[in-house]
Amino acid sequence: MAAPVPEFPAGFLWGVSASAFQIEGSLTADGRGPSSWDAFTGERGRVKDGSHAEVATDHYRRYREDVALMAELGVGAYRFSVSWSRVLPEGHGRVNDKGLDFYDRLVDELCASGIAPVPTLFHWDTPLALEERGGWLDRDTAERFAEYASVVAERLADRVPMWITINEPAEVTLLGYGLGEHAPGRRLVFDALPAAHHQLLAHGMGVQALRAAGARRIGIAVSHSPVWTAGDSDDDRAAAALYDTLTNRLFADPLLTGDYPDGLAELLPGPVAEDLKTISAPLDWYGINYYNPMLVGAPQPAADASATDAAAEAASAEAGIVDSRAGSSFGGIDIPADLPFAIRQIEGRELTDFGWPVVPEGLRELLATLRERYGDRLPPLYITENGCSYGDGPDPGTGRIDDARRVAYHDGHVRALHEAMEEGADVRGYFIWSILDNFEWAEGYRQRFGLVHVDYETLARTPKESYAWYRDLIKSGR
Ligand code: GBH
């Protein structure tokens, strides 16, 4: 970290991100309706530390203090999400003005502080009324989303310079409907695929609704990971390619090329060819959430294990794979052993407290891959999330929070981003996940991603060293 971060183009947008359910709390205030996550956190055993988000960071009531922290940080933009069920408690129909008023106040506060508000319309908290009717498995939810998008845009479009329809449809599909680790807790494995199609369709219909309501600069936030092949057999390569198709291309291809990757369209419901026209309507920009690459190989059948134990272990050790027979894990979540691919631990890298490997050059690789795949079809890019979980608390003596590992993480990723831009990637902004420590979904409060520490007893906010580092970076224009 000795050398300063290289200079970024003038006008490069530095921002921070968060989402409604993870920070707001006040879940029954002012007529908010319940969401899929209210229900999920209420089920025993779903959230690992047994916590819920009724208070979270209390941002609903403390948003002025939080905007002041962002102003002091000097960010040009704040990416937040709108809680669908605050605005439409039943998911459609009756509009709850008081819920909408909150975002109106937030947007005003941001504008008054010189921070561009960047709302995401859906960041995982489906209105429970819609979830109970099938949620994203039901095509109707896409129509309801478009209705909701109009309502929000009619109120906020005059002050919002950049919009995001949906955050990480891949995670909702895989974790929510495929593996049951997130709301709504369904474990449908490959039968979860309609949830991907309907979110993409919602995005496309949402774009139309937003444009009709006068919204400008519309994008989406898609999670992307470079996929590395574990092993060198054809089976390993096929497994890694399949994983890449299901997590990266399943979302980027229809959005950017108007087609699903080979063979997938046949597995999806409804008039898919027609829907693809809606899904691929031109975007003003494309958002990328990057955390780490994934190392993927062929599954190793448990039956082989006893016979070839030693040989398998030796082979894996050579390939840098540890415990090849253990069930795969995705972000610490055990995934079924009978899937046609297995996720391996990337070795030799620092791990965050979440166990995710720190691979800054993965961001550069990812941007190169996207350019190879989509070329001129790529609109301007923004990194809409990048961040790490480290649980550093205040030093008991000084009260300071020295999160040097988070500083090193962001320093590394910002440099990798700069290199990618020198190679030609058209990236216009970088948003850190997250401004505050917050409710980290199935992990509860035990993973901390914030530049600002939150004491969950007093709700006091304490900027960490990484906050000071980011402030200096933004100030120096580097
Ligand atoms: C995002 O999801 C969400 O948008 C946000 O709400 C959330 O708080 C934040 O990130 C932090 O989790 O298999 O060990 O290599 C991130 C999606 C899925 C990224 C799992 C990393 C693989 C980790 N993540 N993934 S691992």
Coordinates of C-alpha atoms and ligand atoms in Angstrom, one line a residue:
M1 CA 0.0 0.0 0.0
A2 CA 3.0 2.2 -0.1
A3 CA 2.4 3.7 -3.6
P4 CA -0.7 5.8 -4.0
V5 CA -3.5 4.4 -6.0
P6 CA -3.2 5.6 -9.6
E7 CA -5.3 8.4 -10.8
F8 CA -8.9 7.7 -12.1
P9 CA -10.6 9.7 -14.8
A10 CA -12.3 12.9 -13.8
G11 CA -15.9 12.3 -13.0
F12 CA -15.3 8.7 -11.9
L13 CA -18.1 8.0 -9.4
W14 CA -17.1 6.8 -6.0
G15 CA -20.0 5.4 -4.0
V16 CA -21.2 3.2 -1.2
S17 CA -24.0 0.6 -1.2
A18 CA -26.6 -0.8 1.2
S19 CA -30.1 -2.4 1.0
A20 CA -33.4 -1.8 2.7
F21 CA -33.9 -5.0 4.7
Q22 CA -30.3 -5.1 5.8
I23 CA -30.3 -1.6 7.4
E24 CA -33.7 -0.1 7.9
G25 CA -35.4 -1.9 10.8
S26 CA -38.8 -0.4 11.6
L27 CA -40.5 -3.3 9.9
T28 CA -44.0 -2.4 10.9
A29 CA -43.7 1.4 10.9
D30 CA -45.9 3.6 8.8
G31 CA -47.9 0.8 7.2
R32 CA -45.1 -1.3 5.8
G33 CA -46.3 -4.8 4.8
P34 CA -44.2 -7.9 5.5
S35 CA -41.7 -9.3 3.0
S36 CA -40.3 -12.8 2.3
W37 CA -37.4 -11.9 4.6
D38 CA -39.6 -11.0 7.5
A39 CA -41.2 -14.4 7.3
F40 CA -37.9 -16.2 6.7
T41 CA -36.1 -14.6 9.7
G42 CA -39.1 -15.5 11.8
E43 CA -38.6 -19.2 11.2
R44 CA -36.4 -20.8 13.8
G45 CA -33.0 -21.9 12.6
R46 CA -33.0 -20.0 9.4
V47 CA -30.6 -17.2 10.5
K48 CA -27.4 -18.6 11.9
D49 CA -27.1 -16.3 14.9
G50 CA -30.9 -16.4 15.5
S51 CA -31.2 -12.7 14.9
H52 CA -33.8 -10.8 13.0
A53 CA -33.9 -7.4 11.3
E54 CA -36.6 -5.6 13.3
V55 CA -34.1 -3.0 14.3
A56 CA -31.1 -3.8 12.1
T57 CA -29.1 -0.5 12.0
D58 CA -32.2 1.6 12.7
H59 CA -31.5 3.5 9.5
Y60 CA -35.2 4.2 8.9
R61 CA -35.0 6.5 11.9
R62 CA -31.3 7.5 11.7
Y63 CA -31.0 8.1 8.0
R64 CA -30.0 11.8 8.5
E65 CA -27.0 10.7 10.6
D66 CA -26.1 8.1 8.0
V67 CA -26.3 10.6 5.1
A68 CA -24.1 13.0 7.2
L69 CA -21.5 10.2 7.4
M70 CA -21.6 9.7 3.7
A71 CA -21.3 13.4 3.1
E72 CA -18.2 13.5 5.4
L73 CA -16.9 10.5 3.5
G74 CA -17.2 12.6 0.3
V75 CA -19.0 9.9 -1.9
G76 CA -20.6 11.0 -5.1
A77 CA -23.4 8.5 -4.9
Y78 CA -25.3 6.3 -2.4
R79 CA -26.8 3.1 -3.7
F80 CA -29.8 2.0 -1.4
S81 CA -32.8 -0.1 -2.1
V82 CA -36.5 0.6 -1.8
S83 CA -38.6 -1.8 0.2
W84 CA -41.3 -2.9 -2.1
S85 CA -43.7 -3.8 0.7
R86 CA -43.3 -0.3 2.3
V87 CA -44.6 1.2 -0.9
L88 CA -47.1 -1.5 -1.8
P89 CA -47.9 -3.4 1.4
E90 CA -49.7 -6.2 -0.5
G91 CA -47.1 -6.1 -3.4
H92 CA -49.5 -4.4 -5.8
G93 CA -52.7 -2.3 -5.7
R94 CA -52.9 0.0 -2.7
V95 CA -50.0 2.5 -2.4
N96 CA -48.8 3.3 1.1
D97 CA -47.9 7.0 0.8
K98 CA -46.1 7.0 4.1
G99 CA -43.7 4.3 3.0
L100 CA -43.0 6.3 -0.2
D101 CA -42.5 9.4 1.9
F102 CA -39.5 7.8 3.6
Y103 CA -37.6 7.5 0.3
D104 CA -38.7 11.0 -0.7
R105 CA -37.1 12.3 2.5
L106 CA -34.0 10.2 2.0
V107 CA -33.6 11.4 -1.6
D108 CA -34.0 15.0 -0.5
E109 CA -31.5 14.6 2.2
L110 CA -29.0 13.1 -0.2
C111 CA -29.5 15.8 -2.8
A112 CA -29.1 18.5 -0.2
S113 CA -25.8 16.8 0.7
G114 CA -24.6 16.7 -2.9
I115 CA -24.9 12.8 -3.1
A116 CA -26.6 11.2 -6.0
P117 CA -29.3 8.8 -4.9
V118 CA -29.1 5.5 -6.7
P119 CA -32.1 3.4 -5.8
T120 CA -32.4 -0.4 -6.4
L121 CA -36.0 -1.4 -6.7
F122 CA -35.6 -5.0 -5.7
H123 CA -32.9 -6.2 -3.3
W124 CA -34.3 -9.6 -2.3
D125 CA -37.3 -8.5 0.0
T126 CA -40.3 -9.7 -2.0
P127 CA -43.6 -8.6 -0.6
L128 CA -44.9 -11.6 1.4
A129 CA -48.3 -11.4 -0.2
L130 CA -46.6 -12.1 -3.6
E131 CA -44.3 -14.7 -2.2
E132 CA -47.3 -16.6 -0.9
R133 CA -48.6 -16.8 -4.4
G134 CA -45.3 -18.3 -5.7
G135 CA -43.1 -15.3 -5.7
W136 CA -40.6 -15.3 -8.5
L137 CA -41.8 -18.7 -9.7
D138 CA -45.0 -16.9 -10.7
R139 CA -44.8 -14.9 -13.9
D140 CA -47.3 -12.5 -12.4
T141 CA -44.7 -11.2 -10.0
A142 CA -42.9 -9.6 -13.0
E143 CA -46.0 -7.7 -13.9
R144 CA -46.4 -6.6 -10.3
F145 CA -42.8 -5.4 -10.3
A146 CA -43.4 -3.2 -13.3
E147 CA -46.4 -1.6 -11.5
Y148 CA -44.3 -1.0 -8.4
A149 CA -41.5 0.5 -10.6
S150 CA -43.9 3.1 -12.0
V151 CA -45.2 4.1 -8.6
V152 CA -41.7 4.7 -7.3
A153 CA -40.5 6.5 -10.4
E154 CA -43.5 8.8 -10.5
R155 CA -42.5 10.0 -7.1
L156 CA -38.7 10.1 -7.3
A157 CA -37.7 10.3 -11.0
D158 CA -37.3 14.1 -10.9
R159 CA -34.4 13.8 -8.5
V160 CA -32.9 10.4 -9.2
P161 CA -30.1 10.4 -11.8
M162 CA -29.5 6.6 -11.9
W163 CA -31.7 3.6 -11.3
I164 CA -31.2 -0.1 -10.7
T165 CA -34.0 -2.5 -11.3
I166 CA -32.9 -5.7 -9.6
N167 CA -30.0 -6.8 -7.4
E168 CA -28.3 -10.2 -8.1
P169 CA -31.1 -12.3 -9.6
A170 CA -28.7 -15.2 -9.5
E171 CA -28.5 -15.3 -5.7
V172 CA -32.2 -15.1 -5.3
T173 CA -32.6 -18.0 -7.7
L174 CA -29.9 -20.1 -6.3
L175 CA -29.9 -19.3 -2.6
G176 CA -33.6 -18.5 -2.3
Y177 CA -35.3 -21.0 -4.6
G178 CA -32.6 -23.5 -5.4
L179 CA -30.9 -24.2 -2.1
G180 CA -33.2 -22.8 0.5
E181 CA -30.6 -20.9 2.4
H182 CA -32.2 -17.5 1.8
A183 CA -35.9 -16.4 1.7
P184 CA -38.2 -17.9 0.6
G185 CA -36.3 -21.0 1.7
R186 CA -37.3 -23.3 -1.2
R187 CA -35.1 -26.2 -2.1
L188 CA -36.0 -26.8 -5.7
V189 CA -32.5 -27.1 -7.2
F190 CA -32.9 -27.0 -11.0
D191 CA -36.6 -26.4 -10.7
A192 CA -35.7 -22.9 -9.5
L193 CA -34.8 -21.8 -13.0
P194 CA -38.2 -20.1 -13.6
A195 CA -37.3 -17.7 -10.8
A196 CA -34.3 -16.5 -12.9
H197 CA -36.5 -16.0 -16.0
H198 CA -39.2 -14.1 -14.1
Q199 CA -36.7 -11.7 -12.4
L200 CA -35.2 -11.0 -15.8
L201 CA -38.6 -10.4 -17.3
A202 CA -39.4 -8.1 -14.3
H203 CA -36.2 -6.2 -15.0
G204 CA -37.3 -5.8 -18.7
M205 CA -40.8 -4.8 -17.8
G206 CA -39.4 -2.5 -15.1
V207 CA -37.2 -0.8 -17.6
Q208 CA -40.2 0.0 -19.8
A209 CA -42.2 1.3 -16.8
L210 CA -39.3 3.4 -15.5
R211 CA -38.8 5.0 -18.9
A212 CA -42.5 5.7 -19.3
A213 CA -42.4 7.5 -15.9
G214 CA -39.4 9.6 -17.0
A215 CA -36.6 7.8 -15.2
R216 CA -33.1 8.4 -16.6
R217 CA -30.0 6.1 -16.8
I218 CA -31.4 2.7 -16.0
G219 CA -29.2 -0.3 -15.1
I220 CA -29.2 -3.6 -13.2
A221 CA -26.8 -5.1 -10.6
V222 CA -25.6 -8.6 -11.6
S223 CA -23.2 -10.7 -9.5
H224 CA -20.3 -12.0 -11.5
S225 CA -17.4 -14.4 -10.6
P226 CA -14.7 -15.6 -12.9
V227 CA -15.0 -19.3 -12.9
W228 CA -11.7 -21.2 -12.5
T229 CA -11.5 -24.9 -13.4
A230 CA -10.4 -27.3 -10.6
G231 CA -8.5 -30.2 -12.1
D232 CA -7.7 -30.7 -15.8
S233 CA -10.0 -33.5 -16.9
D234 CA -12.7 -32.9 -19.5
D235 CA -15.3 -33.5 -16.8
D236 CA -13.8 -30.8 -14.7
R237 CA -13.9 -28.4 -17.6
A238 CA -17.5 -29.3 -18.5
A239 CA -18.5 -28.8 -14.8
A240 CA -16.8 -25.4 -14.6
A241 CA -18.4 -24.3 -17.9
L242 CA -21.8 -25.4 -16.6
Y243 CA -21.4 -23.5 -13.4
D244 CA -20.3 -20.4 -15.4
T245 CA -23.4 -20.8 -17.6
L246 CA -25.7 -21.0 -14.7
T247 CA -24.3 -18.2 -12.6
N248 CA -22.8 -15.7 -15.1
R249 CA -24.2 -16.3 -18.6
L250 CA -27.7 -17.2 -17.6
F251 CA -28.2 -13.5 -16.6
A252 CA -25.7 -11.6 -18.7
D253 CA -26.5 -13.3 -22.0
P254 CA -30.2 -12.5 -22.2
L255 CA -29.6 -9.0 -20.9
L256 CA -26.8 -8.2 -23.3
T257 CA -27.4 -10.4 -26.3
G258 CA -31.1 -11.2 -26.2
D259 CA -30.5 -14.9 -26.0
Y260 CA -30.2 -17.5 -23.3
P261 CA -27.0 -19.7 -23.4
D262 CA -27.4 -22.9 -25.3
G263 CA -30.2 -25.2 -24.3
L264 CA -31.5 -23.1 -21.4
A265 CA -34.4 -21.4 -23.1
E266 CA -36.1 -24.8 -23.5
L267 CA -36.1 -25.2 -19.8
L268 CA -37.9 -21.9 -19.1
P269 CA -41.6 -21.3 -18.9
G270 CA -43.8 -18.9 -21.0
P271 CA -43.3 -17.2 -24.3
V272 CA -39.5 -17.1 -23.8
A273 CA -38.6 -15.8 -27.3
E274 CA -41.0 -12.9 -26.9
D275 CA -39.8 -12.3 -23.3
L276 CA -36.2 -12.1 -24.5
K277 CA -37.1 -9.0 -26.5
T278 CA -38.3 -7.3 -23.3
I279 CA -35.4 -8.5 -21.3
S280 CA -32.7 -7.3 -23.7
A281 CA -34.1 -3.7 -24.2
P282 CA -31.0 -1.5 -24.2
L283 CA -29.6 -0.5 -20.9
D284 CA -27.9 2.8 -20.1
W285 CA -25.3 1.0 -18.0
Y286 CA -24.6 -2.4 -16.4
G287 CA -23.7 -3.0 -12.8
I288 CA -21.4 -5.7 -11.6
N289 CA -21.2 -7.0 -8.0
Y290 CA -17.8 -8.7 -7.6
Y291 CA -16.6 -10.6 -4.5
N292 CA -14.3 -13.4 -5.6
P293 CA -13.7 -16.0 -8.3
M294 CA -15.1 -19.5 -8.0
L295 CA -13.1 -22.7 -8.3
V296 CA -15.3 -25.4 -9.8
G297 CA -14.7 -29.0 -10.9
A298 CA -16.5 -32.3 -11.5
P299 CA -18.2 -33.8 -8.5
Q300 CA -16.4 -36.8 -7.1
P301 CA -18.9 -39.6 -6.4
A302 CA -18.8 -40.6 -2.7
A303 CA -18.9 -44.3 -3.8
D304 CA -15.4 -44.0 -5.3
A305 CA -14.0 -42.6 -2.2
S306 CA -13.4 -45.7 -0.1
A307 CA -11.7 -47.6 -2.9
T308 CA -9.5 -44.8 -4.2
D309 CA -9.1 -42.8 -1.0
A310 CA -5.4 -42.4 -1.0
A311 CA -5.0 -41.9 -4.7
A312 CA -7.8 -39.4 -4.8
E313 CA -6.3 -37.5 -2.0
A314 CA -2.9 -37.4 -3.5
A315 CA -4.3 -36.3 -6.8
S316 CA -6.3 -33.6 -5.2
A317 CA -3.4 -32.4 -3.1
E318 CA -1.4 -32.0 -6.3
A319 CA -4.3 -30.1 -7.9
G320 CA -4.4 -27.8 -4.9
I321 CA -7.8 -29.2 -3.8
V322 CA -8.5 -29.9 -0.2
D323 CA -10.9 -32.6 0.9
S324 CA -12.3 -33.4 -2.5
R325 CA -15.0 -35.7 -1.1
A326 CA -16.6 -33.2 1.2
G327 CA -19.9 -31.7 0.0
S328 CA -19.4 -28.5 -1.9
S329 CA -19.9 -25.2 -0.3
F330 CA -21.1 -21.9 -1.7
G331 CA -20.3 -18.9 0.5
G332 CA -20.2 -21.3 3.4
I333 CA -23.4 -23.0 2.5
D334 CA -23.4 -26.8 1.9
I335 CA -24.7 -27.6 -1.5
P336 CA -26.2 -30.9 -2.5
A337 CA -23.6 -33.6 -3.4
D338 CA -25.5 -34.7 -6.5
L339 CA -25.2 -31.5 -8.4
P340 CA -23.2 -31.8 -11.7
F341 CA -20.4 -29.6 -10.4
A342 CA -18.5 -29.2 -7.1
I343 CA -17.2 -25.9 -5.7
R344 CA -13.7 -26.1 -4.3
Q345 CA -11.9 -23.9 -1.8
I346 CA -9.4 -21.6 -3.5
E347 CA -6.1 -22.2 -1.7
G348 CA -3.2 -19.9 -0.9
R349 CA -5.3 -16.8 -0.5
E350 CA -6.2 -14.7 2.5
L351 CA -9.8 -15.4 3.5
T352 CA -12.2 -12.9 4.8
D353 CA -14.1 -13.7 8.0
F354 CA -16.8 -15.1 5.7
G355 CA -14.2 -17.5 4.3
W356 CA -14.2 -15.9 0.9
P357 CA -10.8 -15.7 -0.8
V358 CA -9.3 -12.3 -1.5
V359 CA -8.5 -12.2 -5.2
P360 CA -8.3 -8.6 -6.5
E361 CA -7.0 -9.5 -9.9
G362 CA -10.2 -11.6 -10.3
L363 CA -11.9 -8.2 -11.0
R364 CA -9.5 -7.5 -13.8
E365 CA -10.0 -11.0 -15.2
L366 CA -13.8 -10.7 -15.0
L367 CA -13.8 -7.3 -16.8
A368 CA -11.6 -8.8 -19.6
T369 CA -13.9 -11.9 -19.9
L370 CA -17.0 -9.7 -20.1
R371 CA -15.4 -7.6 -22.9
E372 CA -14.4 -10.8 -24.8
R373 CA -17.9 -12.2 -24.5
Y374 CA -20.0 -9.1 -25.1
G375 CA -17.7 -6.6 -26.9
D376 CA -19.6 -3.6 -28.1
R377 CA -22.8 -4.8 -26.6
L378 CA -21.5 -3.9 -23.1
P379 CA -22.9 -0.5 -22.0
P380 CA -20.8 1.6 -19.6
L381 CA -20.0 -0.4 -16.5
Y382 CA -20.2 0.4 -12.8
I383 CA -18.9 -1.8 -10.0
T384 CA -22.1 -1.7 -7.9
E385 CA -20.7 -3.8 -5.0
N386 CA -17.3 -4.9 -3.8
G387 CA -16.5 -5.5 -0.2
C388 CA -15.3 -7.8 2.5
S389 CA -16.4 -9.1 5.9
Y390 CA -13.9 -8.5 8.7
G391 CA -15.1 -8.4 12.3
D392 CA -12.7 -5.9 13.7
G393 CA -14.3 -4.1 16.7
P394 CA -13.1 -1.0 18.5
D395 CA -9.8 -1.1 20.3
P396 CA -10.7 -1.1 24.0
G397 CA -8.0 1.4 24.7
T398 CA -8.4 3.9 21.9
G399 CA -11.9 3.2 20.7
R400 CA -10.5 3.2 17.1
I401 CA -11.3 0.5 14.7
D402 CA -8.1 -0.5 12.8
D403 CA -9.4 -2.6 9.9
A404 CA -6.2 -2.7 8.0
R405 CA -7.4 -5.9 6.2
R406 CA -10.3 -4.0 4.7
V407 CA -8.1 -1.2 3.6
A408 CA -5.8 -3.7 1.9
Y409 CA -8.8 -5.4 0.3
H410 CA -10.1 -2.2 -1.3
D411 CA -6.7 -0.9 -2.2
G412 CA -6.0 -4.1 -4.1
H413 CA -9.4 -4.1 -5.9
V414 CA -9.2 -0.4 -6.8
R415 CA -5.8 -1.0 -8.4
A416 CA -7.0 -4.1 -10.3
L417 CA -9.9 -2.0 -11.5
H418 CA -7.6 0.7 -12.7
E419 CA -5.5 -1.8 -14.6
A420 CA -8.7 -3.2 -16.2
M421 CA -9.6 0.3 -17.3
E422 CA -6.2 0.9 -18.8
E423 CA -6.8 -2.3 -20.8
G424 CA -10.0 -0.8 -22.1
A425 CA -12.8 -1.6 -19.7
D426 CA -15.3 1.3 -19.7
V427 CA -16.0 1.5 -15.9
R428 CA -17.5 4.7 -14.7
G429 CA -17.8 4.1 -10.9
Y430 CA -17.1 1.9 -7.9
F431 CA -19.4 1.3 -5.0
I432 CA -18.2 -0.2 -1.7
W433 CA -20.4 -2.7 0.0
S434 CA -21.2 -1.4 2.5
I435 CA -21.4 2.0 4.2
L436 CA -22.5 0.4 7.5
D437 CA -22.2 -3.0 9.2
N438 CA -25.6 -4.5 8.7
F439 CA -27.9 -7.6 8.7
E440 CA -26.0 -10.1 6.6
W441 CA -28.9 -12.3 5.6
A442 CA -28.6 -15.9 6.8
E443 CA -25.4 -14.9 8.7
G444 CA -27.3 -12.4 10.8
Y445 CA -25.0 -9.8 12.4
R446 CA -21.9 -11.8 12.6
Q447 CA -20.4 -10.7 9.3
R448 CA -19.4 -7.1 9.2
F449 CA -19.0 -5.4 5.8
G450 CA -19.2 -1.8 6.8
L451 CA -16.8 1.2 6.5
V452 CA -18.6 2.3 9.6
H453 CA -19.0 0.0 12.6
V454 CA -22.4 -0.4 14.2
D455 CA -22.7 -1.3 17.9
Y456 CA -25.9 -3.3 17.8
E457 CA -26.6 -2.5 21.5
T458 CA -26.3 1.2 21.4
L459 CA -26.6 1.6 17.6
A460 CA -23.7 4.0 17.8
R461 CA -21.8 4.5 14.5
T462 CA -18.0 4.5 14.5
P463 CA -16.1 5.1 11.3
K464 CA -13.3 2.5 10.8
E465 CA -9.8 3.2 9.4
S466 CA -11.1 2.0 6.0
Y467 CA -13.6 4.9 6.1
A468 CA -10.7 7.4 6.5
W469 CA -8.8 5.6 3.7
Y470 CA -11.7 5.8 1.3
R471 CA -12.3 9.5 2.2
D472 CA -8.6 10.2 1.4
L473 CA -8.8 8.3 -1.9
I474 CA -11.9 10.2 -3.0
K475 CA -10.4 13.5 -1.9
S476 CA -7.2 13.0 -3.8
G477 CA -9.2 12.0 -6.9
R478 CA -7.2 8.8 -7.1
Ligands
GBH1 C1 -24.2 -9.5 -2.0 O1 -24.3 -10.8 -2.3 C2 -25.5 -8.9 -1.7 O2 -26.0 -8.1 -2.8 C3 -25.6 -8.1 -0.4 O3 -26.9 -7.9 0.0 C4 -24.7 -8.8 0.6 O4 -24.9 -8.3 1.9 C5 -23.3 -8.8 0.2 O5 -23.2 -9.2 -1.1 C6 -22.4 -9.6 1.1 O6 -22.7 -10.9 1.1 O7 -18.4 -19.7 -2.4 O8 -17.1 -18.8 -0.5 O9 -16.4 -18.4 -2.8 C7 -23.1 -11.5 -2.5 C8 -23.2 -12.8 -3.2 C9 -22.5 -15.0 -3.0 C10 -20.8 -13.4 -3.3 C11 -21.5 -16.1 -2.6 C12 -19.8 -14.5 -2.9 C13 -19.3 -16.9 -3.1 C14 -18.5 -17.1 -1.9 N1 -22.1 -13.7 -2.8 N2 -20.2 -15.8 -3.2 S1 -17.5 -18.6 -1.9

